[in-house]
Short mmCIF file of N, CA and C in Angstrom, two decimals:
data_model
loop_
_atom_site.label_atom_id
_atom_site.label_comp_id
_atom_site.label_asym_id
_atom_site.label_seq_id
_atom_site.Cartn_x
_atom_site.Cartn_y
_atom_site.Cartn_z
N PHE A 1 -18.02 6.28 11.97
CA PHE A 1 -18.63 6.35 10.77
C PHE A 1 -18.98 5.04 9.66
N GLY A 2 -18.40 3.87 10.95
CA GLY A 2 -19.26 2.97 10.15
C GLY A 2 -18.35 2.33 8.59
N VAL A 3 -17.04 2.81 9.21
CA VAL A 3 -16.37 2.23 7.61
C VAL A 3 -15.71 1.34 8.27
N ASP A 4 -15.48 0.10 7.23
CA ASP A 4 -14.77 -0.94 7.77
C ASP A 4 -13.68 -1.43 6.93
N SER A 5 -13.00 -0.47 5.79
CA SER A 5 -12.23 -0.89 5.57
C SER A 5 -11.78 0.31 4.69
N VAL A 6 -10.15 0.50 4.75
CA VAL A 6 -9.63 2.13 4.08
C VAL A 6 -8.64 1.69 3.35
N VAL A 7 -8.87 1.99 2.11
CA VAL A 7 -7.72 1.72 1.04
C VAL A 7 -6.50 2.97 1.29
N LEU A 8 -5.39 2.57 1.06
CA LEU A 8 -4.26 3.71 1.58
C LEU A 8 -3.14 3.64 0.01
N VAL A 9 -2.89 4.22 -0.37
CA VAL A 9 -2.27 4.16 -1.71
C VAL A 9 -0.58 5.32 -1.12
N GLY A 10 1.04 5.07 -1.08
CA GLY A 10 0.97 5.20 -0.75
C GLY A 10 1.64 6.46 -0.05
N SER A 11 0.88 5.99 1.67
CA SER A 11 0.80 6.90 2.27
C SER A 11 1.61 6.44 3.22
N PRO A 12 2.77 7.37 4.03
CA PRO A 12 3.29 7.41 4.87
C PRO A 12 2.65 7.65 6.02
N THR A 13 2.57 6.99 7.43
CA THR A 13 2.59 7.52 8.36
C THR A 13 2.79 7.21 9.94
N LEU A 14 2.87 7.49 11.10
CA LEU A 14 3.28 7.95 11.93
C LEU A 14 2.32 7.10 12.95
N VAL A 15 1.00 6.70 12.66
CA VAL A 15 -0.11 6.25 13.25
C VAL A 15 -0.03 4.70 12.68
N THR A 16 0.19 3.67 13.41
CA THR A 16 0.04 2.23 13.17
C THR A 16 -1.11 1.82 14.38
N ASP A 17 -1.03 2.23 15.00
CA ASP A 17 -2.22 1.83 16.25
C ASP A 17 -3.91 2.79 16.22
N LEU A 18 -5.09 2.15 15.60
CA LEU A 18 -5.55 3.15 15.70
C LEU A 18 -6.80 3.27 16.67
N ARG A 19 -6.29 2.83 17.82
CA ARG A 19 -7.15 2.39 18.82
C ARG A 19 -8.68 2.19 18.90
N GLU A 20 -9.62 2.68 18.75
CA GLU A 20 -10.78 2.37 19.38
C GLU A 20 -11.72 2.87 17.67
N THR A 21 -12.11 2.15 16.95
CA THR A 21 -12.25 2.30 15.69
C THR A 21 -13.07 1.17 15.00
N SER A 22 -13.83 1.82 13.98
CA SER A 22 -14.56 0.66 13.30
C SER A 22 -13.74 0.30 12.39
N VAL A 23 -13.02 0.65 12.13
CA VAL A 23 -12.39 0.25 10.41
C VAL A 23 -11.36 -1.20 11.17
N ASP A 24 -12.00 -2.41 10.19
CA ASP A 24 -10.87 -3.77 10.32
C ASP A 24 -10.51 -4.01 9.80
N ARG A 25 -10.20 -3.45 8.76
CA ARG A 25 -9.02 -3.54 7.59
C ARG A 25 -8.52 -2.79 6.84
N ILE A 26 -7.43 -2.28 6.69
CA ILE A 26 -6.36 -1.59 5.81
C ILE A 26 -6.14 -2.34 4.86
N ILE A 27 -6.42 -1.52 3.62
CA ILE A 27 -6.19 -2.50 2.34
C ILE A 27 -4.70 -0.88 1.56
N ASN A 28 -3.58 -1.32 2.03
CA ASN A 28 -2.29 -0.70 2.42
C ASN A 28 -1.23 -0.86 0.52
N ILE A 29 -0.84 -0.19 -0.12
CA ILE A 29 -1.20 -0.43 -1.47
C ILE A 29 0.47 0.62 -1.57
N TYR A 30 1.14 0.03 -1.89
CA TYR A 30 2.52 1.02 -1.73
C TYR A 30 2.91 0.48 -3.34
N GLY A 31 4.34 0.97 -3.71
CA GLY A 31 4.96 0.43 -5.13
C GLY A 31 6.35 -0.30 -4.24
N SER A 32 7.17 -0.34 -5.08
CA SER A 32 8.60 -1.51 -4.16
C SER A 32 9.35 -0.78 -4.56
N ASN A 33 9.33 0.98 -5.38
CA ASN A 33 10.15 2.01 -5.26
C ASN A 33 9.97 3.43 -4.50
N GLU A 34 8.88 2.95 -3.58
CA GLU A 34 8.21 3.50 -2.58
C GLU A 34 9.25 4.14 -1.80
N GLN A 35 9.69 5.99 -1.92
CA GLN A 35 10.85 6.78 -1.00
C GLN A 35 10.33 6.36 0.43
N PHE A 36 9.02 5.91 0.63
CA PHE A 36 8.78 6.01 2.23
C PHE A 36 8.93 4.66 2.74
N LEU A 37 9.00 4.06 2.15
CA LEU A 37 9.80 2.73 2.63
C LEU A 37 11.12 2.43 3.36
N GLN A 38 11.34 1.69 4.40
CA GLN A 38 11.82 1.62 5.09
C GLN A 38 13.06 0.98 4.64
N GLY A 39 14.39 1.21 4.05
CA GLY A 39 15.51 0.40 2.94
C GLY A 39 15.64 1.50 1.69
N ASN A 40 14.69 2.49 1.93
CA ASN A 40 14.68 3.20 -0.15
C ASN A 40 15.08 4.55 0.89
N GLU A 41 15.98 4.91 1.78
CA GLU A 41 16.18 5.84 2.20
C GLU A 41 17.19 6.65 1.65
N SER A 42 17.98 6.53 0.58
CA SER A 42 18.76 7.21 -0.45
C SER A 42 17.74 7.77 -1.76
N LYS A 43 16.79 7.27 -2.26
CA LYS A 43 15.41 7.71 -2.89
C LYS A 43 14.66 8.73 -1.79
N LEU A 44 14.79 8.52 -0.46
CA LEU A 44 13.71 9.40 -0.14
C LEU A 44 14.60 10.49 0.24
N ILE A 45 15.66 11.10 0.65
CA ILE A 45 16.56 12.07 0.64
C ILE A 45 16.70 12.61 -0.77
N GLU A 46 16.93 11.84 -1.78
CA GLU A 46 17.17 12.39 -3.21
C GLU A 46 15.27 13.85 -3.29
N MET A 47 14.60 12.72 -3.28
CA MET A 47 13.19 13.42 -3.51
C MET A 47 13.24 14.40 -3.24
N LEU A 48 13.00 14.70 -1.34
CA LEU A 48 13.09 15.81 -0.98
C LEU A 48 13.95 16.22 -0.74
N GLY A 49 15.42 16.08 -1.02
CA GLY A 49 16.29 17.06 -1.38
C GLY A 49 16.70 17.56 0.25
N ILE A 50 16.80 16.91 0.82
CA ILE A 50 17.76 16.33 2.36
C ILE A 50 18.71 16.48 2.11
N ASP A 51 19.47 17.39 2.86
CA ASP A 51 21.12 17.08 2.92
C ASP A 51 22.00 16.30 4.18
N PRO A 52 22.38 15.44 2.96
CA PRO A 52 22.95 14.07 3.80
C PRO A 52 24.00 14.17 4.75
N LEU A 53 24.43 15.51 5.18
CA LEU A 53 25.27 15.23 6.11
C LEU A 53 23.95 15.45 7.86
N ILE A 54 22.58 15.75 7.45
CA ILE A 54 21.83 15.47 8.76
C ILE A 54 20.59 14.71 8.29
N SER A 55 20.93 14.33 6.63
CA SER A 55 19.87 13.10 6.98
C SER A 55 19.53 11.90 7.85
N GLY A 56 19.88 11.68 8.79
CA GLY A 56 20.12 10.90 9.33
C GLY A 56 18.75 11.29 10.84
N GLU A 57 18.65 12.70 10.84
CA GLU A 57 17.89 13.02 12.54
C GLU A 57 16.85 13.16 11.40
N VAL A 58 16.96 13.75 10.11
CA VAL A 58 15.45 14.15 9.73
C VAL A 58 14.73 12.95 9.22
N LEU A 59 15.55 11.81 8.57
CA LEU A 59 14.40 10.38 8.45
C LEU A 59 14.00 10.10 9.41
N ASN A 60 14.74 9.82 10.46
CA ASN A 60 14.01 9.27 12.02
C ASN A 60 12.52 9.79 12.16
N SER A 61 12.71 11.65 11.44
CA SER A 61 11.17 11.64 11.85
C SER A 61 10.06 11.86 11.22
N LEU A 62 10.56 11.24 9.93
CA LEU A 62 10.14 11.54 8.59
C LEU A 62 8.59 10.19 9.14
N PRO A 63 7.45 9.84 8.76
CA PRO A 63 6.21 8.89 8.56
C PRO A 63 6.82 8.04 7.20
N ARG A 64 6.69 6.86 7.40
CA ARG A 64 6.85 6.02 6.71
C ARG A 64 5.92 5.01 6.20
N VAL A 65 5.86 4.15 5.33
CA VAL A 65 4.77 3.44 4.95
C VAL A 65 4.61 2.10 5.91
N SER A 66 3.89 1.63 6.55
CA SER A 66 3.77 0.74 7.33
C SER A 66 3.20 -0.09 7.01
N HIS A 67 3.90 -1.68 7.28
CA HIS A 67 2.77 -2.85 6.79
C HIS A 67 2.20 -3.69 7.94
N LYS A 68 1.83 -2.96 8.85
CA LYS A 68 1.01 -3.64 9.97
C LYS A 68 0.41 -2.57 11.44
N PHE A 69 -1.16 -2.92 10.88
CA PHE A 69 -1.92 -1.50 11.65
C PHE A 69 -2.56 -2.28 12.03
N MET A 70 -2.49 -2.02 13.69
CA MET A 70 -3.57 -2.64 14.97
C MET A 70 -4.61 -1.40 15.03
N ARG A 71 -5.60 -2.26 16.36
CA ARG A 71 -6.61 -1.78 17.04
C ARG A 71 -6.94 -1.79 18.54
N ASP A 72 -7.36 -1.26 19.41
CA ASP A 72 -7.67 -1.62 20.80
C ASP A 72 -8.50 -2.48 21.20
N ASN A 73 -10.03 -2.32 20.19
CA ASN A 73 -10.80 -2.80 19.93
C ASN A 73 -11.21 -4.01 18.94
N GLY A 74 -10.23 -5.06 19.20
CA GLY A 74 -10.15 -6.30 18.72
C GLY A 74 -9.10 -6.55 17.60
N PRO A 75 -8.93 -7.61 16.84
CA PRO A 75 -8.30 -7.94 15.89
C PRO A 75 -8.19 -7.04 14.49
N MET A 76 -6.94 -6.76 13.59
CA MET A 76 -7.26 -5.94 12.16
C MET A 76 -6.85 -6.56 11.30
N GLU A 77 -7.15 -6.73 10.43
CA GLU A 77 -6.59 -6.85 9.13
C GLU A 77 -5.90 -5.78 8.25
N THR A 78 -4.56 -6.30 7.80
CA THR A 78 -3.89 -5.15 6.78
C THR A 78 -3.73 -6.37 5.63
N ILE A 79 -4.02 -5.60 4.92
CA ILE A 79 -3.48 -6.47 3.25
C ILE A 79 -2.75 -5.28 2.60
N ASN A 80 -1.30 -5.61 2.48
CA ASN A 80 -0.67 -4.99 1.72
C ASN A 80 -0.27 -5.72 0.04
N ILE A 81 -0.30 -4.49 -0.51
CA ILE A 81 -0.12 -4.92 -2.35
C ILE A 81 0.81 -4.22 -2.61
N GLU A 82 2.39 -4.72 -2.63
CA GLU A 82 3.24 -3.99 -3.31
C GLU A 82 3.26 -4.43 -5.04
N ILE A 83 2.88 -3.19 -5.76
CA ILE A 83 3.23 -2.81 -7.06
C ILE A 83 5.10 -2.49 -7.31
N LYS A 84 5.48 -3.61 -8.21
CA LYS A 84 6.75 -3.96 -8.42
C LYS A 84 7.17 -2.35 -9.38
N GLY A 85 8.01 -1.91 -9.35
CA GLY A 85 8.50 -0.23 -10.27
C GLY A 85 7.71 0.51 -9.63
N ILE A 86 7.10 0.81 -9.18
CA ILE A 86 6.32 1.98 -8.77
C ILE A 86 6.95 2.41 -7.54
N ASP A 87 7.07 4.29 -7.54
CA ASP A 87 7.38 5.52 -6.85
C ASP A 87 6.63 6.21 -6.16
N HIS A 88 6.95 6.66 -5.38
CA HIS A 88 5.77 7.59 -4.86
C HIS A 88 5.22 9.03 -5.67
N VAL A 89 5.65 9.26 -7.07
CA VAL A 89 4.49 9.60 -7.74
C VAL A 89 4.11 8.99 -8.98
N GLY A 90 4.05 7.47 -8.74
CA GLY A 90 3.66 6.80 -9.55
C GLY A 90 2.17 5.71 -10.19
N TYR A 91 1.72 6.33 -8.56
CA TYR A 91 0.41 5.53 -8.90
C TYR A 91 -0.42 6.07 -9.37
N PHE A 92 -1.14 7.66 -9.93
CA PHE A 92 -1.70 8.15 -10.60
C PHE A 92 -1.03 8.84 -12.08
N TYR A 93 -1.81 9.37 -12.53
CA TYR A 93 -1.50 9.81 -13.59
C TYR A 93 -2.34 11.66 -14.41
N ASP A 94 -1.81 11.60 -15.15
CA ASP A 94 -2.66 13.52 -15.04
C ASP A 94 -3.43 12.57 -16.37
N ALA A 95 -4.48 13.08 -16.43
CA ALA A 95 -5.08 12.23 -17.78
C ALA A 95 -5.06 13.57 -19.19
N ALA A 96 -4.36 14.46 -18.55
CA ALA A 96 -4.34 15.76 -20.12
C ALA A 96 -3.09 15.25 -20.30
N ASN A 97 -1.71 14.91 -19.96
CA ASN A 97 -1.15 14.39 -20.53
C ASN A 97 -1.13 13.43 -21.39
N PRO A 98 -0.36 13.48 -22.55
CA PRO A 98 -1.06 13.00 -23.79
C PRO A 98 -0.19 11.43 -24.13
N ASN A 99 0.99 11.35 -23.11
CA ASN A 99 1.73 10.55 -23.19
C ASN A 99 2.25 9.87 -21.73
N PRO A 100 1.45 9.31 -21.09
CA PRO A 100 1.48 9.25 -19.77
C PRO A 100 2.55 7.92 -19.85
N ASN A 101 3.04 7.05 -18.85
CA ASN A 101 4.00 6.42 -17.77
C ASN A 101 2.98 5.28 -18.26
N PRO A 102 3.28 4.27 -18.50
CA PRO A 102 2.26 2.68 -18.99
C PRO A 102 1.96 1.92 -17.88
N LEU A 103 3.04 2.24 -17.36
CA LEU A 103 2.89 1.75 -15.87
C LEU A 103 1.90 2.51 -15.08
N THR A 104 2.40 3.55 -14.71
CA THR A 104 1.34 4.33 -14.45
C THR A 104 0.06 4.14 -14.55
N VAL A 105 -0.05 4.35 -15.56
CA VAL A 105 -1.87 3.76 -16.24
C VAL A 105 -1.89 2.85 -15.97
N LYS A 106 -1.53 1.73 -15.68
CA LYS A 106 -1.59 0.84 -15.36
C LYS A 106 -2.06 0.59 -13.37
N ALA A 107 -1.17 1.10 -12.77
CA ALA A 107 -1.15 1.25 -11.31
C ALA A 107 -2.60 2.11 -10.92
N ASN A 108 -3.02 2.88 -11.64
CA ASN A 108 -3.89 4.09 -11.46
C ASN A 108 -4.89 3.15 -11.84
N ASN A 109 -5.38 2.74 -12.50
CA ASN A 109 -6.47 1.23 -13.49
C ASN A 109 -6.78 -0.14 -12.01
N PHE A 110 -5.15 -0.51 -11.61
CA PHE A 110 -5.65 -1.30 -10.14
C PHE A 110 -5.82 -0.87 -9.48
N ILE A 111 -5.31 0.56 -8.84
CA ILE A 111 -6.16 0.85 -7.93
C ILE A 111 -7.12 1.22 -8.10
N ALA A 112 -7.91 1.84 -8.96
CA ALA A 112 -9.50 2.23 -9.03
C ALA A 112 -10.08 0.83 -8.89
N ARG A 113 -9.88 -0.26 -9.75
CA ARG A 113 -10.61 -1.41 -9.18
C ARG A 113 -10.25 -2.40 -8.06
N MET A 114 -9.28 -2.00 -7.25
CA MET A 114 -9.27 -2.31 -6.09
C MET A 114 -9.88 -1.63 -5.05
N THR A 115 -9.85 -0.51 -5.09
CA THR A 115 -11.18 0.21 -4.57
C THR A 115 -11.96 -0.07 -4.83
N GLN A 116 -12.70 -0.26 -5.66
CA GLN A 116 -13.51 -0.79 -5.69
C GLN A 116 -14.33 -2.06 -5.03
N ALA A 117 -13.41 -3.00 -5.43
CA ALA A 117 -13.59 -4.38 -4.84
C ALA A 117 -13.99 -4.29 -3.04
N ALA A 118 -13.19 -2.82 -2.55
CA ALA A 118 -12.74 -3.02 -1.20
C ALA A 118 -14.57 -2.80 -0.31
N LEU A 119 -14.96 -2.34 -1.73
CA LEU A 119 -16.61 -2.13 -1.16
C LEU A 119 -17.21 -3.61 -1.04
N ASP A 120 -17.46 -3.97 -1.16
CA ASP A 120 -18.20 -6.01 -0.87
C ASP A 120 -16.79 -6.99 -0.66
N GLU A 121 -17.13 -7.23 0.19
CA GLU A 121 -15.86 -8.11 1.03
C GLU A 121 -15.67 -9.66 -0.21
N THR A 122 -17.17 -10.00 -1.05
CA THR A 122 -16.79 -11.30 -1.49
C THR A 122 -15.91 -10.68 -3.38
N ASP A 123 -16.07 -9.15 -3.78
CA ASP A 123 -15.63 -8.63 -4.79
C ASP A 123 -13.96 -8.94 -3.90
N LEU A 124 -13.67 -8.07 -2.66
CA LEU A 124 -12.19 -7.94 -2.32
C LEU A 124 -11.59 -9.61 -2.73
N GLU A 125 -12.31 -10.40 -1.75
CA GLU A 125 -11.89 -12.20 -1.67
C GLU A 125 -11.22 -12.39 -3.38
N GLN A 126 -12.55 -12.77 -4.12
CA GLN A 126 -11.74 -12.55 -5.94
C GLN A 126 -10.98 -11.82 -6.05
N LEU A 127 -10.86 -10.95 -5.76
CA LEU A 127 -9.72 -9.64 -6.81
C LEU A 127 -8.75 -10.60 -5.71
N LEU A 128 -8.67 -10.44 -4.62
CA LEU A 128 -7.27 -10.67 -4.04
C LEU A 128 -7.00 -12.24 -4.59
N SER A 129 -8.05 -12.98 -4.18
CA SER A 129 -7.74 -15.06 -5.18
C SER A 129 -6.76 -14.44 -6.76
N LEU A 130 -7.60 -13.65 -7.60
CA LEU A 130 -6.87 -13.38 -8.82
C LEU A 130 -5.55 -13.56 -8.61
N ILE A 131 -4.95 -12.42 -7.86
CA ILE A 131 -4.08 -11.86 -7.75
C ILE A 131 -2.67 -12.75 -7.47
N SER A 132 -3.23 -13.42 -6.68
CA SER A 132 -3.29 -14.53 -5.73
C SER A 132 -2.10 -15.76 -6.96
N SER A 133 -3.54 -16.14 -7.27
CA SER A 133 -2.87 -16.85 -8.41
C SER A 133 -2.36 -16.66 -9.90
N LEU A 134 -2.19 -15.73 -9.92
CA LEU A 134 -1.12 -14.65 -11.18
C LEU A 134 -0.21 -14.45 -10.65
N PHE A 135 0.14 -14.13 -10.03
CA PHE A 135 1.32 -13.51 -9.06
C PHE A 135 2.16 -14.83 -8.43
N GLY A 136 1.57 -15.82 -7.70
CA GLY A 136 2.32 -16.53 -6.49
C GLY A 136 2.94 -16.01 -5.51
N SER A 137 2.99 -14.70 -5.60
CA SER A 137 4.05 -14.21 -4.45
C SER A 137 2.64 -13.60 -3.00
N PHE A 138 2.87 -14.61 -2.43
CA PHE A 138 1.19 -14.11 -0.99
C PHE A 138 2.24 -14.36 -0.14
N GLU A 139 1.85 -13.84 1.14
CA GLU A 139 2.78 -14.26 2.17
C GLU A 139 0.85 -14.02 3.21
N ASP A 140 0.56 -14.97 4.44
CA ASP A 140 -0.44 -14.46 5.27
C ASP A 140 0.52 -15.19 6.77
N ALA A 141 0.03 -14.21 7.45
CA ALA A 141 -0.04 -14.40 9.08
C ALA A 141 -0.75 -13.64 9.91
N THR A 142 -0.97 -14.50 11.38
CA THR A 142 -2.03 -13.95 11.97
C THR A 142 -1.06 -13.70 13.43
N ASP A 143 -1.09 -12.69 13.73
CA ASP A 143 -0.59 -13.13 15.61
C ASP A 143 -1.04 -13.11 16.34
N SER A 144 -0.50 -13.12 18.02
CA SER A 144 -0.78 -13.41 19.19
C SER A 144 -2.28 -12.89 19.51
N SER A 145 -2.71 -11.53 18.72
CA SER A 145 -3.65 -10.52 19.14
C SER A 145 -4.52 -11.05 17.84
N GLY A 146 -4.43 -11.91 17.33
CA GLY A 146 -5.58 -12.04 15.91
C GLY A 146 -5.37 -10.86 15.15
N ASN A 147 -4.51 -10.06 15.00
CA ASN A 147 -4.01 -9.18 13.95
C ASN A 147 -3.70 -9.97 12.62
N ARG A 148 -4.28 -9.94 11.26
CA ARG A 148 -3.99 -10.99 10.32
C ARG A 148 -3.01 -9.63 9.51
N VAL A 149 -2.29 -10.14 9.05
CA VAL A 149 -1.28 -9.59 7.74
C VAL A 149 -1.17 -10.28 6.50
N ARG A 150 -2.09 -10.03 5.22
CA ARG A 150 -1.44 -10.54 4.25
C ARG A 150 -1.07 -9.57 3.08
N THR A 151 -0.36 -10.35 2.30
CA THR A 151 0.82 -9.38 1.85
C THR A 151 0.85 -9.77 -0.01
N TYR A 152 0.55 -9.19 -0.35
CA TYR A 152 0.88 -9.69 -1.94
C TYR A 152 2.06 -8.91 -2.95
N LYS A 153 2.45 -9.21 -3.82
CA LYS A 153 3.43 -8.85 -4.61
C LYS A 153 3.19 -8.37 -5.76
N ILE A 154 3.34 -7.89 -6.75
CA ILE A 154 2.44 -7.69 -8.54
C ILE A 154 3.60 -6.92 -9.31
N ASP A 155 3.54 -7.34 -10.25
CA ASP A 155 4.23 -6.85 -11.43
C ASP A 155 3.11 -6.24 -12.44
N LEU A 156 3.16 -5.19 -12.85
CA LEU A 156 1.92 -4.67 -13.66
C LEU A 156 2.48 -4.89 -15.45
N ASP A 157 3.61 -5.39 -15.41
CA ASP A 157 4.07 -5.28 -16.33
C ASP A 157 3.70 -6.31 -17.34
N LEU A 158 3.18 -7.75 -16.41
CA LEU A 158 2.74 -8.84 -17.04
C LEU A 158 1.44 -8.79 -17.39
N PHE A 159 0.61 -7.66 -16.85
CA PHE A 159 -1.30 -7.08 -17.44
C PHE A 159 -0.59 -6.92 -18.71
N PRO A 160 -1.45 -7.11 -19.79
CA PRO A 160 -1.90 -6.15 -20.76
C PRO A 160 -2.21 -4.80 -21.07
#
């Protein structure tokens, strides 16, 4: 379809190898309290109402939020953006709710801006540079196959 960049928001997946694809970049936005992150198993058990006696077997079969994507037809870039304090139901809010959670409103607005920036390489890099300068929490790594992973951790409470 000629898609260069894909934005995922709190998207657990079992597929991290996209095989043959035109996608060059995954922008992977997730919350630090995301129940589908490795290490948040107790929150996932609680959210899904899983019987703790069988939780290990069930949890092993569930998709998780991945931190790296690959493809067979060349290097791929994954841009991880972790939003402090957001969980699986905190990315978007209902505009009909007269009192939405302020952090959810900020997350919603940030995700909209990131999605817009993903349409243009220059806009995306400018926004990522701004995020890096504001928060200073940035990691950048490239593996031997040329797959690049950039990770940003942001705290939306620092935004007005």
